[in-house]
Amino acid sequence: MGSRRPGGRVTLELVAPAKLTLSLRILGTRADGFHDLEALTVSIDAPADELTVETGPPGVRLEVSGPAAAGVPDDDRNLVVQAACAVLPDGEGIVVGLRKQIRPGSGLGGGSSDDAVVLRACADAYGLDPQMVSETAAAVGSDVPFCLHGGPAWMRGRGEIIEPVSLPVPLPVVVVVPPFSIATPPVYRAWDELGGPRAERSIDPPAAVAALVDVLANDLEPAAERVEPQLAPFRDAIEAAAGATALLAGSGSACWIPFEDPGEGRAAVTRIEAALGVPAYLGVTIT
Ligand code: C5P
């Protein structure tokens, strides 16, 4: 997928899709402080970050742009840089252009998807050992192994155990991103403090996932609502505009609604954007 620029450099143009937990069950707290999960997770085509990767002077240079770039570091605080540095052979270098469309702290795994894209690009370019790449992915973050593999899949353990599944038909979803972010660690801490609650709300699974799961629910919802008081009113406003139940994406802050039919989803996007004035995306699962 590379394009050749004047001067002979090859630029890879890559897409980092959002990750969406359709169902997120927390099974318990682990000795390492993480939590055991059982999450039916998919990759969706929108929103998505866009990346370019090309060879450069030794090391990793990152240039961040795009509508969701605010607050995203372009140095080694960014896990893209850490992941690439961990796998690049000595003396090699890459320049990564990252156009952020997925809001950080929205629960859509944008950063993890970016990390996975760059790891895959390095693996392809330098013929890296797949085991080393997988281990690096798991060390970088709990969602990176899923993003490296892509969905749909069950995520288990801390997130590093990936069990691929197939959907009989694609699933359209509407994803709504609020103007506030939620950091993940306080949400898991709140889940512990609340005594490990199960989700209070659920959605009957649409046809695409009916054979895989009894209900769609997110056990982090009560904890995320405690951490961020703006979340419940935001979700109520989405539900009022869409006329349908919305669930939290991951640890938040985005909310999402499944649809059987993309036309219904498109109409919901229009109503939600008009009522709330925030971006809503009609995405579909990527197989
Ligand atoms: O692995 P990652 O750095 O993405 O995780 C962010 C935070 O989310 C962790 O520091 C931890 O607080 C929480 N987490 C967890 N259990 C998981 C995944 C994440 O407790 N399975």
PDB file of C-alpha atoms and ligand atoms in Angstrom, residues 30 33-37 112 140-143 157-159 184-185 188, ligand 1:
ATOM      1  CA  ARG A  30      -5.898  -9.965  39.665  1.00  0.00           C
ATOM      2  CA  GLY A  33      -3.702  -5.095  39.987  1.00  0.00           C
ATOM      3  CA  PHE A  34      -5.278  -5.538  36.540  1.00  0.00           C
ATOM      4  CA  HIS A  35      -8.723  -7.067  36.067  1.00  0.00           C
ATOM      5  CA  ASP A  36      -9.759 -10.269  34.342  1.00  0.00           C
ATOM      6  CA  LEU A  37     -12.052  -9.486  31.436  1.00  0.00           C
ATOM      7  CA  SER A 112      -3.816   1.164  21.123  1.00  0.00           C
ATOM      8  CA  VAL A 140       2.600  -1.651  25.687  1.00  0.00           C
ATOM      9  CA  GLY A 141      -1.063  -1.906  26.736  1.00  0.00           C
ATOM     10  CA  SER A 142      -3.941  -4.275  27.483  1.00  0.00           C
ATOM     11  CA  ASP A 143      -5.813  -3.428  24.262  1.00  0.00           C
ATOM     12  CA  GLY A 157      -7.351 -12.379  30.740  1.00  0.00           C
ATOM     13  CA  ARG A 158      -6.011  -8.855  31.045  1.00  0.00           C
ATOM     14  CA  GLY A 159      -6.865  -8.456  27.355  1.00  0.00           C
ATOM     15  CA  THR A 184      -9.143   4.384  32.404  1.00  0.00           C
ATOM     16  CA  PRO A 185      -7.311   3.706  35.738  1.00  0.00           C
ATOM     17  CA  TYR A 188     -11.225   0.415  37.318  1.00  0.00           C
TER      18      TYR A 188
HETATM   19  O1  C5P B   1      -2.997  -1.797  29.958  1.00  0.00           O
HETATM   20  P1  C5P B   1      -3.376  -0.378  29.975  1.00  0.00           P
HETATM   21  O2  C5P B   1      -2.221   0.529  30.316  1.00  0.00           O
HETATM   22  O3  C5P B   1      -4.088   0.088  28.742  1.00  0.00           O
HETATM   23  O4  C5P B   1      -4.432  -0.206  31.135  1.00  0.00           O
HETATM   24  C1  C5P B   1      -4.779   1.062  31.642  1.00  0.00           C
HETATM   25  C2  C5P B   1      -5.315   0.874  33.044  1.00  0.00           C
HETATM   26  O5  C5P B   1      -6.580   0.231  33.006  1.00  0.00           O
HETATM   27  C3  C5P B   1      -4.453   0.016  33.926  1.00  0.00           C
HETATM   28  O6  C5P B   1      -3.476   0.792  34.554  1.00  0.00           O
HETATM   29  C4  C5P B   1      -5.444  -0.532  34.911  1.00  0.00           C
HETATM   30  O7  C5P B   1      -5.738   0.441  35.895  1.00  0.00           O
HETATM   31  C5  C5P B   1      -6.704  -0.689  34.075  1.00  0.00           C
HETATM   32  N1  C5P B   1      -6.910  -2.033  33.527  1.00  0.00           N
HETATM   33  C6  C5P B   1      -7.262  -3.052  34.393  1.00  0.00           C
HETATM   34  N2  C5P B   1      -7.487  -4.310  33.883  1.00  0.00           N
HETATM   35  C7  C5P B   1      -7.388  -4.543  32.562  1.00  0.00           C
HETATM   36  C8  C5P B   1      -7.040  -3.516  31.669  1.00  0.00           C
HETATM   37  C9  C5P B   1      -6.808  -2.264  32.199  1.00  0.00           C
HETATM   38  O8  C5P B   1      -7.359  -2.862  35.600  1.00  0.00           O
HETATM   39  N3  C5P B   1      -7.628  -5.783  32.095  1.00  0.00           N
END
